[in-house]
């Protein structure tokens, strides 16, 4: 038997306990994998509304507005480049 299904009210409660009043659930929770509309209650991003999968939000994925993401640091860029080097198969010369 699996876990009991989370209700809309339970999801809203989890969001409030994680973020206080920083985020508002705008859409209706269906399940953990169906995107739901969220609002970031933040003046710099103009209360940006966006879709996110509930499980991703609960694991830390937040507002995607450029004002909220902040500048990308050189260290973060280097880390992504290094990671992509390992994810991309090496090029071989065809004979």
mmCIF file of C-alpha atoms in Angstrom:
data_model
loop_
_atom_site.group_PDB
_atom_site.id
_atom_site.type_symbol
_atom_site.label_atom_id
_atom_site.label_comp_id
_atom_site.label_asym_id
_atom_site.label_seq_id
_atom_site.Cartn_x
_atom_site.Cartn_y
_atom_site.Cartn_z
ATOM 1 C CA UNK A 1 0.000 0.000 0.000
ATOM 2 C CA UNK A 2 1.380 3.455 -0.955
ATOM 3 C CA UNK A 3 1.367 6.716 0.916
ATOM 4 C CA UNK A 4 -1.981 8.463 1.372
ATOM 5 C CA UNK A 5 -2.661 11.154 -1.240
ATOM 6 C CA UNK A 6 -1.865 14.703 -0.142
ATOM 7 C CA UNK A 7 -4.847 17.070 -0.225
ATOM 8 C CA UNK A 8 -4.852 20.653 -1.490
ATOM 9 C CA UNK A 9 -5.165 21.895 2.091
ATOM 10 C CA UNK A 10 -2.185 19.800 3.194
ATOM 11 C CA UNK A 11 -0.044 21.185 0.352
ATOM 12 C CA UNK A 12 -1.014 24.774 1.225
ATOM 13 C CA UNK A 13 -0.125 24.076 4.863
ATOM 14 C CA UNK A 14 3.276 22.633 3.871
ATOM 15 C CA UNK A 15 4.030 25.688 1.709
ATOM 16 C CA UNK A 16 3.087 28.027 4.566
ATOM 17 C CA UNK A 17 5.235 26.136 7.056
ATOM 18 C CA UNK A 18 8.222 26.231 4.671
ATOM 19 C CA UNK A 19 7.946 29.818 3.429
ATOM 20 C CA UNK A 20 5.592 31.717 5.731
ATOM 21 C CA UNK A 21 3.759 34.269 3.610
ATOM 22 C CA UNK A 22 6.523 34.558 0.988
ATOM 23 C CA UNK A 23 4.660 32.247 -1.451
ATOM 24 C CA UNK A 24 0.953 31.797 -2.190
ATOM 25 C CA UNK A 25 -0.586 28.722 -3.777
ATOM 26 C CA UNK A 26 -2.705 30.143 -6.619
ATOM 27 C CA UNK A 27 -3.669 26.941 -8.435
ATOM 28 C CA UNK A 28 -5.378 23.826 -7.199
ATOM 29 C CA UNK A 29 -3.220 20.923 -6.021
ATOM 30 C CA UNK A 30 -3.907 17.753 -8.034
ATOM 31 C CA UNK A 31 -0.922 15.544 -7.271
ATOM 32 C CA UNK A 32 2.798 15.852 -6.637
ATOM 33 C CA UNK A 33 3.723 15.769 -10.341
ATOM 34 C CA UNK A 34 1.050 18.047 -11.880
ATOM 35 C CA UNK A 35 2.300 21.657 -12.174
ATOM 36 C CA UNK A 36 0.557 24.178 -9.949
ATOM 37 C CA UNK A 37 0.491 27.977 -10.183
ATOM 38 C CA UNK A 38 2.419 29.697 -7.384
ATOM 39 C CA UNK A 39 2.900 33.398 -6.576
ATOM 40 C CA UNK A 40 6.088 34.793 -5.085
ATOM 41 C CA UNK A 41 4.897 37.633 -2.831
ATOM 42 C CA UNK A 42 7.925 39.809 -3.481
ATOM 43 C CA UNK A 43 8.017 43.391 -4.803
ATOM 44 C CA UNK A 44 11.303 43.101 -6.777
ATOM 45 C CA UNK A 45 9.844 40.318 -8.968
ATOM 46 C CA UNK A 46 6.416 42.037 -9.060
ATOM 47 C CA UNK A 47 4.617 39.134 -7.354
ATOM 48 C CA UNK A 48 5.680 36.795 -10.143
ATOM 49 C CA UNK A 49 3.334 33.863 -10.821
ATOM 50 C CA UNK A 50 4.710 30.684 -12.309
ATOM 51 C CA UNK A 51 3.990 26.971 -12.666
ATOM 52 C CA UNK A 52 6.033 24.453 -10.709
ATOM 53 C CA UNK A 53 5.655 20.785 -9.878
ATOM 54 C CA UNK A 54 4.693 20.521 -6.192
ATOM 55 C CA UNK A 55 7.429 18.006 -5.363
ATOM 56 C CA UNK A 56 10.042 20.362 -6.832
ATOM 57 C CA UNK A 57 8.721 23.300 -4.821
ATOM 58 C CA UNK A 58 8.789 21.267 -1.612
ATOM 59 C CA UNK A 59 12.390 20.235 -2.386
ATOM 60 C CA UNK A 60 13.497 23.848 -2.764
ATOM 61 C CA UNK A 61 12.798 25.036 -6.318
ATOM 62 C CA UNK A 62 11.505 28.577 -5.984
ATOM 63 C CA UNK A 63 10.737 31.651 -8.105
ATOM 64 C CA UNK A 64 12.295 31.651 -11.565
ATOM 65 C CA UNK A 65 12.120 35.434 -12.077
ATOM 66 C CA UNK A 66 15.539 36.981 -12.887
ATOM 67 C CA UNK A 67 15.220 39.361 -9.915
ATOM 68 C CA UNK A 68 14.965 36.357 -7.593
ATOM 69 C CA UNK A 69 17.591 34.119 -9.155
ATOM 70 C CA UNK A 70 20.313 36.710 -8.650
ATOM 71 C CA UNK A 71 23.519 36.907 -10.632
ATOM 72 C CA UNK A 72 25.183 33.672 -11.528
ATOM 73 C CA UNK A 73 28.565 33.441 -9.893
ATOM 74 C CA UNK A 74 31.680 32.425 -11.747
ATOM 75 C CA UNK A 75 32.031 29.442 -9.402
ATOM 76 C CA UNK A 76 28.513 28.240 -10.251
ATOM 77 C CA UNK A 77 29.243 28.627 -13.965
ATOM 78 C CA UNK A 78 32.502 26.671 -13.680
ATOM 79 C CA UNK A 79 30.750 23.921 -11.732
ATOM 80 C CA UNK A 80 28.085 23.563 -14.437
ATOM 81 C CA UNK A 81 30.738 23.505 -17.173
ATOM 82 C CA UNK A 82 32.723 20.872 -15.271
ATOM 83 C CA UNK A 83 29.567 18.802 -14.745
ATOM 84 C CA UNK A 84 28.622 19.040 -18.443
ATOM 85 C CA UNK A 85 32.085 17.828 -19.403
ATOM 86 C CA UNK A 86 31.362 14.579 -17.568
ATOM 87 C CA UNK A 87 27.827 14.279 -18.897
ATOM 88 C CA UNK A 88 28.768 14.771 -22.542
ATOM 89 C CA UNK A 89 30.374 11.777 -24.248
ATOM 90 C CA UNK A 90 33.847 12.547 -25.628
ATOM 91 C CA UNK A 91 34.090 13.276 -29.331
ATOM 92 C CA UNK A 92 35.865 10.657 -31.362
ATOM 93 C CA UNK A 93 37.253 10.992 -34.855
ATOM 94 C CA UNK A 94 35.410 8.770 -37.284
ATOM 95 C CA UNK A 95 37.789 6.670 -39.357
#
